Coordinates of N, CA and C in Angstrom, one line a residue:
M102 N -7.7 5.4 9.9 CA -6.3 5.9 10.1 C -6.1 6.4 11.5
K103 N -5.0 6.0 12.0 CA -4.7 6.5 13.4 C -4.6 8.0 13.5
G104 N -4.1 8.6 12.5 CA -3.9 10.1 12.5 C -2.8 10.5 11.5
I105 N -2.5 11.8 11.6 CA -1.5 12.3 10.7 C -0.2 12.7 11.5
F106 N 0.9 12.4 10.9 CA 2.2 12.7 11.5 C 3.0 13.6 10.7
L107 N 3.6 14.7 11.3 CA 4.4 15.6 10.6 C 5.8 15.2 10.6
L108 N 6.3 14.7 9.4 CA 7.6 14.1 9.3 C 8.6 15.2 8.9
S109 N 9.6 15.4 9.7 CA 10.7 16.4 9.3 C 11.9 15.6 8.7
V110 N 12.2 15.9 7.5 CA 13.3 15.2 6.8 C 14.1 16.2 5.9
S111 N 15.3 15.7 5.5 CA 16.1 16.4 4.6 C 16.0 15.8 3.2
L112 N 15.4 16.5 2.2 CA 15.2 16.0 0.9 C 16.1 16.7 -0.1
F113 N 16.3 16.1 -1.3 CA 17.0 16.8 -2.3 C 16.2 18.0 -2.7
E114 N 16.9 19.1 -3.0 CA 16.3 20.3 -3.4 C 15.4 20.1 -4.6
G115 N 14.1 20.6 -4.5 CA 13.2 20.5 -5.6 C 12.4 19.1 -5.6
Q116 N 12.8 18.2 -4.7 CA 12.2 16.9 -4.7 C 10.8 16.9 -4.2
L117 N 10.5 17.7 -3.2 CA 9.2 17.8 -2.7 C 8.2 18.5 -3.7
H118 N 8.7 19.5 -4.4 CA 7.9 20.2 -5.4 C 7.5 19.2 -6.5
E119 N 8.5 18.4 -7.0 CA 8.2 17.4 -8.0 C 7.2 16.4 -7.6
A120 N 7.3 16.0 -6.3 CA 6.3 15.0 -5.8 C 4.9 15.6 -5.7
Q121 N 4.8 16.8 -5.3 CA 3.5 17.5 -5.2 C 2.9 17.6 -6.6
K122 N 3.7 17.8 -7.6 CA 3.1 17.9 -9.0 C 2.5 16.7 -9.5
V123 N 3.1 15.5 -9.1 CA 2.6 14.2 -9.7 C 1.7 13.4 -8.8
A124 N 1.4 14.0 -7.6 CA 0.5 13.2 -6.7 C -0.8 13.0 -7.3
Q125 N -1.3 11.8 -7.1 CA -2.6 11.3 -7.8 C -3.8 11.4 -7.0
S126 N -3.7 11.3 -5.6 CA -4.8 11.2 -4.8 C -5.5 12.5 -4.6
S127 N -6.8 12.4 -4.4 CA -7.6 13.7 -4.1 C -7.3 14.2 -2.8
G128 N -6.7 13.3 -1.9 CA -6.2 13.8 -0.6 C -4.9 14.5 -0.6
G129 N -4.3 14.7 -1.8 CA -3.1 15.4 -1.9 C -1.9 14.5 -1.7
L130 N -0.7 15.1 -1.6 CA 0.5 14.3 -1.5 C 0.6 13.4 -0.3
G131 N 0.1 13.9 0.8 CA 0.2 13.1 2.1 C -0.5 11.8 1.9
A132 N -1.7 11.8 1.4 CA -2.5 10.6 1.3 C -1.9 9.6 0.2
D133 N -1.4 10.2 -0.9 CA -0.8 9.4 -1.9 C 0.5 8.8 -1.5
L134 N 1.3 9.6 -0.8 CA 2.6 9.2 -0.4 C 2.5 8.1 0.7
S135 N 1.5 8.3 1.6 CA 1.3 7.3 2.7 C 0.9 5.9 2.1
H136 N 0.0 5.9 1.1 CA -0.3 4.7 0.4 C 0.9 4.1 -0.3
F137 N 1.7 4.9 -0.9 CA 2.9 4.4 -1.7 C 3.9 3.8 -0.7
I138 N 4.1 4.4 0.5 CA 5.0 3.8 1.5 C 4.5 2.5 1.9
M139 N 3.2 2.4 2.2 CA 2.6 1.1 2.7 C 2.6 0.0 1.7
F140 N 2.3 0.3 0.4 CA 1.9 -0.8 -0.5 C 2.8 -0.8 -1.8
E141 N 3.5 0.3 -2.2 CA 4.1 0.3 -3.5 C 5.6 0.4 -3.4
Y142 N 6.2 0.9 -2.4 CA 7.6 1.1 -2.4 C 8.4 -0.2 -2.4
K143 N 9.4 -0.3 -3.3 CA 10.2 -1.5 -3.4 C 11.6 -1.2 -2.9
L144 N 12.0 -2.0 -1.8 CA 13.4 -1.8 -1.3 C 14.4 -2.2 -2.4
P145 N 15.4 -1.4 -2.6 CA 16.5 -1.8 -3.5 C 17.3 -3.0 -2.9
S146 N 18.1 -3.7 -3.8 CA 18.8 -4.9 -3.4 C 20.0 -4.6 -2.5
S147 N 20.4 -3.3 -2.4 CA 21.5 -2.9 -1.5 C 21.2 -1.5 -0.9
L148 N 22.0 -1.1 0.0 CA 21.9 0.2 0.6 C 22.3 1.4 -0.3
E149 N 23.0 1.1 -1.4 CA 23.6 2.1 -2.2 C 22.6 3.1 -2.7
P150 N 21.5 2.7 -3.3 CA 20.5 3.7 -3.9 C 19.9 4.5 -2.8
I151 N 19.8 4.0 -1.6 CA 19.2 4.8 -0.4 C 20.2 5.8 0.1
L152 N 21.4 5.4 0.1 CA 22.4 6.3 0.7 C 23.1 7.2 -0.3
S153 N 22.8 6.9 -1.6 CA 23.5 7.7 -2.7 C 23.3 9.2 -2.6
K154 N 24.3 9.9 -2.6 CA 24.3 11.4 -2.5 C 25.6 11.9 -3.0
S155 N 25.6 12.8 -4.0 CA 26.8 13.3 -4.5 C 27.2 14.6 -3.8
D156 N 28.4 15.1 -4.0 CA 28.8 16.4 -3.4 C 28.0 17.5 -4.0
N157 N 27.4 17.4 -5.2 CA 26.7 18.5 -5.8 C 25.2 18.5 -5.4
D158 N 24.8 17.5 -4.7 CA 23.4 17.4 -4.3 C 23.2 18.4 -3.1
V159 N 22.1 19.2 -3.2 CA 21.8 20.2 -2.2 C 20.6 19.6 -1.4
L160 N 20.7 19.6 -0.1 CA 19.6 19.1 0.7 C 18.8 20.3 1.3
S161 N 17.5 20.0 1.4 CA 16.6 21.0 1.9 C 15.7 20.4 3.0
A162 N 15.6 21.1 4.1 CA 14.8 20.7 5.3 C 13.3 20.9 4.9
E163 N 12.5 19.8 5.0 CA 11.1 19.8 4.6 C 10.3 19.1 5.6
Q164 N 9.0 19.3 5.6 CA 8.1 18.5 6.4 C 7.0 17.9 5.5
L165 N 6.7 16.6 5.8 CA 5.7 15.9 5.0 C 4.6 15.4 6.0
R166 N 3.4 15.5 5.6 CA 2.3 15.0 6.4 C 1.9 13.6 5.9
I167 N 2.2 12.6 6.7 CA 1.9 11.2 6.3 C 1.1 10.6 7.4
S168 N 0.5 9.5 7.1 CA -0.3 8.8 8.1 C 0.7 8.2 9.2
I169 N 0.2 8.0 10.4 CA 1.0 7.3 11.4 C 1.4 5.9 11.0
E170 N 0.4 5.2 10.3 CA 0.7 3.9 9.8 C 1.9 3.9 8.9
A171 N 2.0 4.9 8.0 CA 3.1 5.0 7.1 C 4.4 5.3 7.8
R172 N 4.3 6.2 8.8 CA 5.5 6.5 9.6 C 6.0 5.2 10.3
D173 N 5.1 4.5 10.9 CA 5.5 3.2 11.5 C 6.1 2.2 10.6
H174 N 5.6 2.2 9.4 CA 6.1 1.3 8.3 C 7.5 1.8 7.9
L175 N 7.7 3.1 7.8 CA 9.0 3.6 7.5 C 10.0 3.2 8.5
D176 N 9.7 3.4 9.8 CA 10.6 3.0 10.8 C 10.9 1.5 10.9
S177 N 9.9 0.7 10.5 CA 10.1 -0.8 10.5 C 11.1 -1.1 9.4
I178 N 11.0 -0.4 8.2 CA 12.0 -0.7 7.1 C 13.4 -0.3 7.6
I179 N 13.6 0.8 8.3 CA 14.9 1.2 8.8 C 15.4 0.1 9.8
D180 N 14.6 -0.3 10.7 CA 15.0 -1.3 11.6 C 15.4 -2.6 10.9
K181 N 14.6 -3.0 9.9 CA 14.9 -4.2 9.1 C 16.3 -4.1 8.4
L182 N 16.5 -3.0 7.8 CA 17.8 -2.8 7.1 C 19.0 -2.7 8.1
K183 N 18.8 -2.1 9.2 CA 19.9 -2.0 10.2 C 20.3 -3.4 10.7
K184 N 19.3 -4.3 10.8 CA 19.5 -5.7 11.2 C 20.2 -6.5 10.1
E185 N 19.9 -6.1 8.8 CA 20.5 -6.8 7.7 C 22.0 -6.4 7.5
Y186 N 22.3 -5.1 7.9 CA 23.6 -4.6 7.7 C 24.2 -4.1 9.0
P187 N 24.3 -5.0 10.0 CA 24.7 -4.5 11.3 C 26.1 -4.0 11.4
R188 N 27.0 -4.5 10.6 CA 28.4 -4.0 10.7 C 28.8 -3.1 9.6
S189 N 27.8 -2.7 8.8 CA 28.2 -1.8 7.7 C 28.3 -0.4 8.1
R190 N 29.5 0.2 7.8 CA 29.7 1.6 8.2 C 28.7 2.5 7.5
E191 N 28.3 2.1 6.2 CA 27.3 2.9 5.5 C 26.0 3.0 6.2
S192 N 25.6 1.9 6.9 CA 24.3 1.9 7.6 C 24.1 3.0 8.6
Y193 N 25.2 3.6 9.0 CA 25.1 4.7 10.0 C 24.4 5.9 9.4
G194 N 24.4 6.0 8.0 CA 23.7 7.1 7.4 C 22.3 6.7 7.0
L195 N 21.8 5.6 7.5 CA 20.4 5.1 7.2 C 19.5 5.7 8.3
N196 N 18.6 6.6 7.8 CA 17.6 7.2 8.7 C 16.4 7.6 7.9
R197 N 15.4 8.2 8.5 CA 14.2 8.6 7.8 C 14.5 9.5 6.6
S198 N 15.4 10.4 6.7 CA 15.7 11.3 5.6 C 16.2 10.5 4.4
S199 N 17.2 9.7 4.6 CA 17.8 9.0 3.5 C 16.8 8.0 2.8
L200 N 16.0 7.4 3.7 CA 15.0 6.5 3.1 C 13.9 7.2 2.4
M201 N 13.5 8.4 2.9 CA 12.5 9.1 2.2 C 12.9 9.7 0.9
R202 N 14.2 10.0 0.8 CA 14.7 10.5 -0.5 C 14.6 9.4 -1.6
D203 N 14.9 8.1 -1.2 CA 14.7 7.0 -2.1 C 13.3 6.8 -2.4
I204 N 12.5 6.8 -1.4 CA 11.0 6.6 -1.6 C 10.5 7.6 -2.6
L205 N 10.8 8.9 -2.4 CA 10.3 9.9 -3.3 C 10.9 9.8 -4.7
K206 N 12.1 9.3 -4.9 CA 12.6 9.1 -6.2 C 11.7 8.1 -6.9
Q207 N 11.4 7.0 -6.2 CA 10.5 6.0 -6.8 C 9.1 6.5 -7.0
F208 N 8.6 7.3 -6.1 CA 7.3 7.8 -6.1 C 7.1 8.7 -7.3
I209 N 8.1 9.6 -7.5 CA 8.0 10.6 -8.7 C 8.0 9.8 -10.0
L210 N 8.9 8.9 -10.1 CA 9.0 8.1 -11.4 C 7.7 7.3 -11.7
K211 N 7.2 6.7 -10.7 CA 6.0 5.9 -10.9 C 4.8 6.7 -11.1
R212 N 4.7 7.8 -10.5 CA 3.5 8.7 -10.7 C 3.6 9.4 -12.1
Q213 N 4.8 9.7 -12.5 CA 5.0 10.3 -13.9 C 4.6 9.2 -14.9
D214 N 4.9 8.0 -14.6 CA 4.5 6.9 -15.5 C 3.0 6.7 -15.5
L215 N 2.3 6.9 -14.4 CA 0.9 6.8 -14.3 C 0.2 7.9 -15.2
E216 N 0.8 9.1 -15.3 CA 0.2 10.1 -16.1 C 0.2 9.8 -17.5
K217 N 1.1 8.9 -18.0 CA 1.2 8.6 -19.4 C 0.4 7.4 -19.8
R218 N -0.2 6.7 -18.8 CA -0.8 5.4 -19.1 C -2.2 5.6 -19.8
E219 N -2.6 4.6 -20.4 CA -3.9 4.5 -21.1 C -4.8 3.7 -20.2
V220 N -5.9 4.3 -19.7 CA -6.7 3.6 -18.7 C -8.0 3.0 -19.4
H221 N -8.3 1.8 -19.0 CA -9.6 1.1 -19.4 C -10.4 0.8 -18.2
H222 N -11.7 0.5 -18.4 CA -12.6 0.1 -17.3 C -13.1 -1.3 -17.7
S223 N -13.4 -2.1 -16.7 CA -14.1 -3.4 -16.9 C -14.7 -3.8 -15.6
S224 N -15.8 -4.6 -15.7 CA -16.5 -5.1 -14.5 C -16.1 -6.5 -14.3
F225 N -16.0 -6.9 -13.0 CA -15.6 -8.2 -12.6 C -16.5 -8.7 -11.4
S226 N -16.8 -10.0 -11.4 CA -17.5 -10.5 -10.3 C -16.6 -11.3 -9.3
F227 N -16.8 -11.0 -8.0 CA -16.1 -11.7 -6.9 C -17.0 -12.1 -5.9
E228 N -16.5 -13.0 -5.0 CA -17.3 -13.4 -3.8 C -17.4 -12.2 -2.9
A229 N -18.6 -12.0 -2.4 CA -18.9 -10.7 -1.7 C -18.0 -10.5 -0.5
D230 N -17.6 -11.6 0.2 CA -16.7 -11.4 1.4 C -15.3 -10.9 1.0
K231 N -14.9 -11.2 -0.3 CA -13.6 -10.7 -0.7 C -13.6 -9.2 -1.0
I232 N -14.7 -8.8 -1.6 CA -14.9 -7.4 -1.8 C -15.0 -6.6 -0.5
S233 N -15.7 -7.2 0.4 CA -15.8 -6.6 1.8 C -14.4 -6.5 2.4
F234 N -13.6 -7.5 2.2 CA -12.2 -7.4 2.8 C -11.4 -6.3 2.2
L235 N -11.5 -6.2 0.9 CA -10.7 -5.1 0.2 C -11.2 -3.7 0.7
Q236 N -12.5 -3.6 0.8 CA -13.1 -2.4 1.3 C -12.6 -2.0 2.7
S237 N -12.4 -3.1 3.5 CA -12.0 -2.8 4.9 C -10.6 -2.4 5.0
V238 N -9.7 -2.8 4.1 CA -8.3 -2.5 4.2 C -7.8 -1.5 3.2
L239 N -8.5 -1.1 2.2 CA -8.1 -0.1 1.2 C -9.1 1.0 1.0
P240 N -8.7 2.2 1.1 CA -9.6 3.3 0.7 C -10.1 3.1 -0.7
F241 N -11.4 3.4 -1.0 CA -12.0 3.1 -2.3 C -11.1 3.7 -3.4
K242 N -10.6 4.9 -3.3 CA -9.8 5.5 -4.4 C -8.5 4.9 -4.6
E243 N -8.0 4.1 -3.6 CA -6.7 3.4 -3.8 C -6.9 2.0 -4.2
R244 N -8.1 1.5 -4.2 CA -8.3 0.0 -4.5 C -7.8 -0.4 -5.9
D245 N -8.3 0.4 -6.9 CA -7.9 0.0 -8.3 C -6.4 0.1 -8.5
R246 N -5.8 1.2 -8.0 CA -4.4 1.4 -8.2 C -3.6 0.3 -7.5
T247 N -4.1 -0.2 -6.4 CA -3.4 -1.2 -5.7 C -3.4 -2.5 -6.5
I248 N -4.6 -2.8 -7.0 CA -4.8 -4.1 -7.8 C -3.9 -4.0 -9.1
E249 N -3.9 -2.8 -9.7 CA -3.1 -2.6 -10.9 C -1.6 -2.8 -10.6
H250 N -1.2 -2.2 -9.6 CA 0.2 -2.3 -9.2 C 0.6 -3.7 -8.9
F251 N -0.3 -4.4 -8.2 CA 0.0 -5.8 -7.9 C 0.1 -6.7 -9.2
I252 N -0.8 -6.4 -10.1 CA -0.7 -7.2 -11.4 C 0.6 -6.9 -12.1
L253 N 0.9 -5.7 -12.2 CA 2.1 -5.3 -13.0 C 3.4 -5.6 -12.4
N254 N 3.5 -5.7 -11.0 CA 4.7 -5.8 -10.3 C 4.9 -7.0 -9.5
S255 N 3.9 -7.7 -9.1 CA 4.0 -8.8 -8.2 C 3.4 -10.1 -8.7
Y256 N 2.2 -10.0 -9.4 CA 1.4 -11.2 -9.7 C 2.1 -12.1 -10.7
A257 N 2.3 -13.4 -10.4 CA 3.0 -14.3 -11.3 C 2.4 -15.7 -11.0
P258 N 1.3 -16.1 -11.7 CA 0.8 -17.5 -11.4 C 1.7 -18.5 -11.9
S259 N 1.6 -19.7 -11.2 CA 2.5 -20.8 -11.6 C 1.7 -22.0 -11.9
E260 N 2.4 -23.1 -12.4 CA 1.8 -24.3 -12.7 C 1.3 -25.0 -11.4
T261 N 2.0 -24.7 -10.3 CA 1.6 -25.3 -9.0 C 0.4 -24.6 -8.3
E262 N 0.2 -23.3 -8.7 CA -0.9 -22.6 -8.1 C -1.5 -21.7 -9.2
P263 N -2.1 -22.4 -10.2 CA -2.7 -21.6 -11.4 C -4.0 -21.0 -11.1
P264 N -4.5 -20.1 -11.9 CA -5.9 -19.6 -11.9 C -6.8 -20.8 -12.2
E265 N -8.0 -20.8 -11.7 CA -9.0 -21.8 -12.0 C -10.3 -21.1 -12.6
S266 N -11.0 -21.9 -13.4 CA -12.2 -21.4 -14.0 C -13.3 -21.8 -13.1
H267 N -14.0 -20.7 -12.5 CA -15.1 -21.0 -11.6 C -15.9 -19.7 -11.5
K268 N -17.2 -19.9 -11.1 CA -18.1 -18.8 -10.9 C -18.2 -18.6 -9.4
P269 N -18.0 -17.4 -8.8 CA -18.0 -17.3 -7.4 C -19.4 -17.4 -6.8
K270 N -19.5 -17.9 -5.6 CA -20.8 -18.0 -4.9 C -21.0 -16.6 -4.2
N271 N -22.3 -16.4 -4.0 CA -22.6 -15.1 -3.3 C -21.9 -13.9 -4.0
M272 N -22.2 -13.8 -5.3 CA -21.4 -12.9 -6.2 C -21.8 -11.5 -6.0
S273 N -20.7 -10.6 -6.1 CA -20.9 -9.2 -6.2 C -20.0 -8.7 -7.3
Q274 N -20.5 -7.6 -8.0 CA -19.7 -7.1 -9.1 C -19.2 -5.7 -8.8
I275 N -18.0 -5.5 -9.2 CA -17.4 -4.2 -9.1 C -16.7 -3.8 -10.4
R276 N -16.6 -2.5 -10.7 CA -16.0 -2.0 -11.9 C -14.6 -1.5 -11.5
I277 N -13.6 -2.0 -12.3 CA -12.2 -1.7 -12.0 C -11.6 -0.9 -13.1
K278 N -10.8 0.2 -12.7 CA -10.1 1.0 -13.7 C -8.7 0.8 -13.6
M279 N -8.0 0.4 -14.7 CA -6.6 0.1 -14.7 C -5.9 0.5 -16.0
D280 N -4.6 0.6 -15.9 CA -3.8 0.7 -17.1 C -4.0 -0.4 -18.1
V281 N -4.1 -0.1 -19.4 CA -4.3 -1.2 -20.4 C -3.2 -2.3 -20.3
R282 N -2.0 -1.9 -19.8 CA -1.0 -2.9 -19.7 C -1.4 -4.0 -18.6
A283 N -2.1 -3.6 -17.6 CA -2.6 -4.6 -16.6 C -3.6 -5.6 -17.3
F284 N -4.5 -5.0 -18.1 CA -5.5 -5.9 -18.8 C -4.8 -6.8 -19.7
E285 N -3.8 -6.3 -20.4 CA -3.0 -7.1 -21.4 C -2.3 -8.2 -20.7
K286 N -1.8 -8.0 -19.5 CA -1.1 -9.1 -18.7 C -2.1 -10.2 -18.3
L287 N -3.4 -9.8 -18.0 CA -4.4 -10.7 -17.6 C -4.7 -11.6 -18.9
D288 N -4.8 -11.0 -20.0 CA -5.1 -11.7 -21.3 C -3.9 -12.6 -21.7
N289 N -2.7 -12.2 -21.4 CA -1.5 -13.0 -21.7 C -1.5 -14.3 -20.8
I290 N -2.0 -14.1 -19.6 CA -2.0 -15.3 -18.7 C -3.1 -16.2 -19.1
V291 N -4.2 -15.7 -19.6 CA -5.3 -16.6 -20.2 C -4.7 -17.4 -21.3
D292 N -3.9 -16.8 -22.2 CA -3.2 -17.6 -23.3 C -2.2 -18.5 -22.7
Q293 N -1.5 -18.1 -21.6 CA -0.5 -19.0 -21.0 C -1.0 -20.3 -20.5
F294 N -2.3 -20.3 -20.1 CA -2.9 -21.5 -19.5 C -4.0 -22.0 -20.5
K295 N -3.7 -22.0 -21.7 CA -4.7 -22.5 -22.7 C -5.1 -23.9 -22.4
G296 N -6.3 -24.2 -22.7 CA -6.8 -25.6 -22.4 C -7.5 -25.7 -21.0
K297 N -7.3 -24.7 -20.2 CA -8.0 -24.7 -18.9 C -9.4 -23.9 -19.0
G298 N -9.7 -23.4 -20.1 CA -11.0 -22.7 -20.3 C -11.1 -21.4 -19.5
L299 N -9.9 -20.8 -19.2 CA -9.9 -19.5 -18.4 C -10.5 -18.3 -19.1
T300 N -11.0 -17.4 -18.4 CA -11.4 -16.1 -18.9 C -10.6 -15.0 -18.2
R301 N -10.6 -13.8 -18.7 CA -10.0 -12.7 -18.0 C -10.5 -12.6 -16.5
A302 N -11.8 -12.8 -16.4 CA -12.4 -12.7 -15.0 C -11.8 -13.7 -14.1
D303 N -11.6 -15.0 -14.6 CA -11.0 -16.0 -13.7 C -9.6 -15.6 -13.2
V304 N -8.8 -15.0 -14.1 CA -7.5 -14.6 -13.8 C -7.6 -13.4 -12.8
M305 N -8.5 -12.5 -13.0 CA -8.6 -11.4 -12.1 C -9.0 -11.9 -10.7
R306 N -9.9 -12.9 -10.6 CA -10.3 -13.4 -9.3 C -9.1 -14.0 -8.6
H307 N -8.2 -14.7 -9.4 CA -7.0 -15.3 -8.8 C -6.0 -14.1 -8.3
V308 N -6.0 -13.1 -9.1 CA -5.2 -11.9 -8.7 C -5.6 -11.4 -7.3
V309 N -6.9 -11.2 -7.2 CA -7.5 -10.7 -5.9 C -7.2 -11.7 -4.8
D310 N -7.3 -13.0 -5.0 CA -7.0 -14.0 -4.0 C -5.6 -13.8 -3.5
Q311 N -4.6 -13.6 -4.5 CA -3.2 -13.5 -4.1 C -3.0 -12.2 -3.4
L312 N -3.6 -11.1 -3.9 CA -3.5 -9.8 -3.2 C -4.0 -9.9 -1.8
I313 N -5.1 -10.5 -1.6 CA -5.6 -10.6 -0.2 C -4.7 -11.4 0.7
K314 N -4.0 -12.4 0.2 CA -3.0 -13.1 1.0 C -1.9 -12.2 1.4
E315 N -1.5 -11.3 0.5 CA -0.4 -10.4 0.8 C -0.8 -9.3 1.8
L316 N -2.1 -8.8 1.6 CA -2.6 -7.8 2.6 C -2.9 -8.4 3.9
S317 N -3.0 -9.7 4.0 CA -3.3 -10.4 5.3 C -2.1 -10.8 6.1
T318 N -0.9 -10.3 5.8 CA 0.2 -10.5 6.6 C 0.0 -9.9 8.0
T319 N 0.8 -10.4 8.9 CA 0.6 -10.0 10.3 C 0.7 -8.5 10.5
D320 N 1.7 -7.9 9.8 CA 1.9 -6.5 10.0 C 0.8 -5.7 9.4
N321 N 0.3 -6.1 8.2 CA -0.8 -5.4 7.6 C -2.1 -5.5 8.4
V322 N -2.4 -6.7 8.8 CA -3.6 -6.9 9.6 C -3.5 -6.1 10.9
K323 N -2.4 -6.1 11.5 CA -2.2 -5.3 12.8 C -2.5 -3.8 12.5
A324 N -2.0 -3.3 11.4 CA -2.2 -1.9 11.0 C -3.7 -1.6 10.8
F325 N -4.3 -2.5 10.0 CA -5.7 -2.3 9.6 C -6.6 -2.4 10.8
T326 N -6.4 -3.4 11.7 CA -7.2 -3.5 12.9 C -7.0 -2.4 13.8
E327 N -5.8 -1.8 13.9 CA -5.6 -0.7 14.8 C -6.4 0.5 14.2
Q328 N -6.4 0.6 12.8 CA -7.1 1.7 12.2 C -8.6 1.6 12.5
K329 N -9.2 0.4 12.4 CA -10.6 0.2 12.7 C -10.9 0.5 14.1
L330 N -10.0 0.1 15.0 CA -10.2 0.3 16.5 C -10.2 1.8 16.7
D331 N -9.3 2.5 16.1 CA -9.1 3.9 16.3 C -10.4 4.7 15.9
E332 N -10.9 4.3 14.7 CA -12.1 4.9 14.2 C -13.3 4.6 15.1
A333 N -13.4 3.4 15.6 CA -14.5 3.0 16.5 C -14.5 3.7 17.8
V334 N -13.3 3.8 18.4 CA -13.1 4.5 19.7 C -13.4 6.0 19.5
R335 N -13.0 6.6 18.4 CA -13.2 8.1 18.2 C -14.7 8.3 18.0
N336 N -15.4 7.4 17.3 CA -16.8 7.6 17.0 C -17.6 7.4 18.3
F337 N -17.2 6.4 19.1 CA -17.9 6.1 20.4 C -17.8 7.3 21.3
R338 N -16.6 7.9 21.4 CA -16.4 9.1 22.2 C -17.2 10.3 21.8
K339 N -17.4 10.5 20.5 CA -18.2 11.6 20.0 C -19.7 11.4 20.4
V340 N -20.1 10.2 20.3 CA -21.5 9.9 20.6 C -21.8 9.8 22.1
H341 N -20.9 9.2 22.9 CA -21.2 8.9 24.3 C -20.4 9.7 25.3
G342 N -19.3 10.3 24.8 CA -18.5 11.1 25.7 C -17.3 10.3 26.3
A343 N -16.3 11.1 26.8 CA -15.1 10.5 27.3 C -15.3 9.6 28.5
D344 N -16.2 10.0 29.4 CA -16.4 9.2 30.7 C -16.9 7.8 30.4
T345 N -17.9 7.8 29.5 CA -18.5 6.5 29.1 C -17.5 5.6 28.4
L346 N -16.7 6.3 27.5 CA -15.7 5.6 26.8 C -14.7 4.9 27.8
Q347 N -14.3 5.7 28.8 CA -13.3 5.2 29.8 C -13.9 4.0 30.5
E348 N -15.2 4.1 30.9 CA -15.9 3.0 31.6 C -15.9 1.7 30.7
K349 N -16.2 1.9 29.4 CA -16.3 0.8 28.5 C -14.9 0.2 28.2
L350 N -13.9 1.0 28.1 CA -12.5 0.4 27.9 C -12.1 -0.3 29.2
T351 N -12.4 0.2 30.3 CA -12.1 -0.5 31.6 C -12.8 -1.8 31.7
E352 N -14.0 -1.8 31.2 CA -14.8 -3.1 31.2 C -14.2 -4.1 30.3
Y353 N -13.8 -3.7 29.1 CA -13.1 -4.6 28.2 C -11.8 -5.1 28.8
M354 N -11.0 -4.2 29.4 CA -9.8 -4.7 30.0 C -10.0 -5.7 31.1
T355 N -11.0 -5.4 31.9 CA -11.3 -6.3 33.0 C -11.8 -7.7 32.5
D356 N -12.6 -7.7 31.5 CA -13.1 -9.0 30.9 C -11.9 -9.7 30.3
G357 N -10.9 -9.0 29.7 CA -9.8 -9.7 29.1 C -8.9 -10.4 30.1
N358 N -9.0 -9.9 31.3 CA -8.1 -10.5 32.4 C -8.7 -11.7 33.1
K359 N -10.0 -12.0 32.7 CA -10.7 -13.1 33.4 C -10.3 -14.4 32.8

């Protein structure tokens, strides 16, 4: 992670308190909310839900600790929406505060739903390099929730790109914890493709393949590589000192210009 950013926003009164009550991550609201912004928030089909505010709504100035990656993603959403609605008078009210109010509305509802869920565990085998990729881009405690969210909200196999029955090479096994509804969806897909000899594990491997494609978009790869670079630079400085780090960075920059 690049670091933590202190975000000053105007939220609906009591909204921050509700979000703190339902946060699921051991890292507190900041870690959970950062993950939600990056991977779970769904943009509404219009600006209305984002800009919706009645005369009776009371706003409160608050500060949120989120990752710099989440802040950058937040700003990229605002830029995207302003380009989509360039002549809309409403878009003038589009800013970090209005977007965060909508993000927190979704966050609170989804985390409340998580509290009611029935959780099951199951072990699945994947190709080792795919597990390594997931480990490189997702914190361990967020991995299962990201897979669950993808299954329930995004995953939709088609006849043109169906799951296939196969055993992975160079296999590694991991245990995944998810809402029972996610497992039920996997089993329903097995039934949907009857005759192909699929198992739940085959479908889960297809899920992970599709998730990796989504996580491998240019923006995500850029964020993750920046995160790894930041970690490497900080660790190098701790071990070798700032002067040696400066020399090494200058060396890399010089080599890059050759």
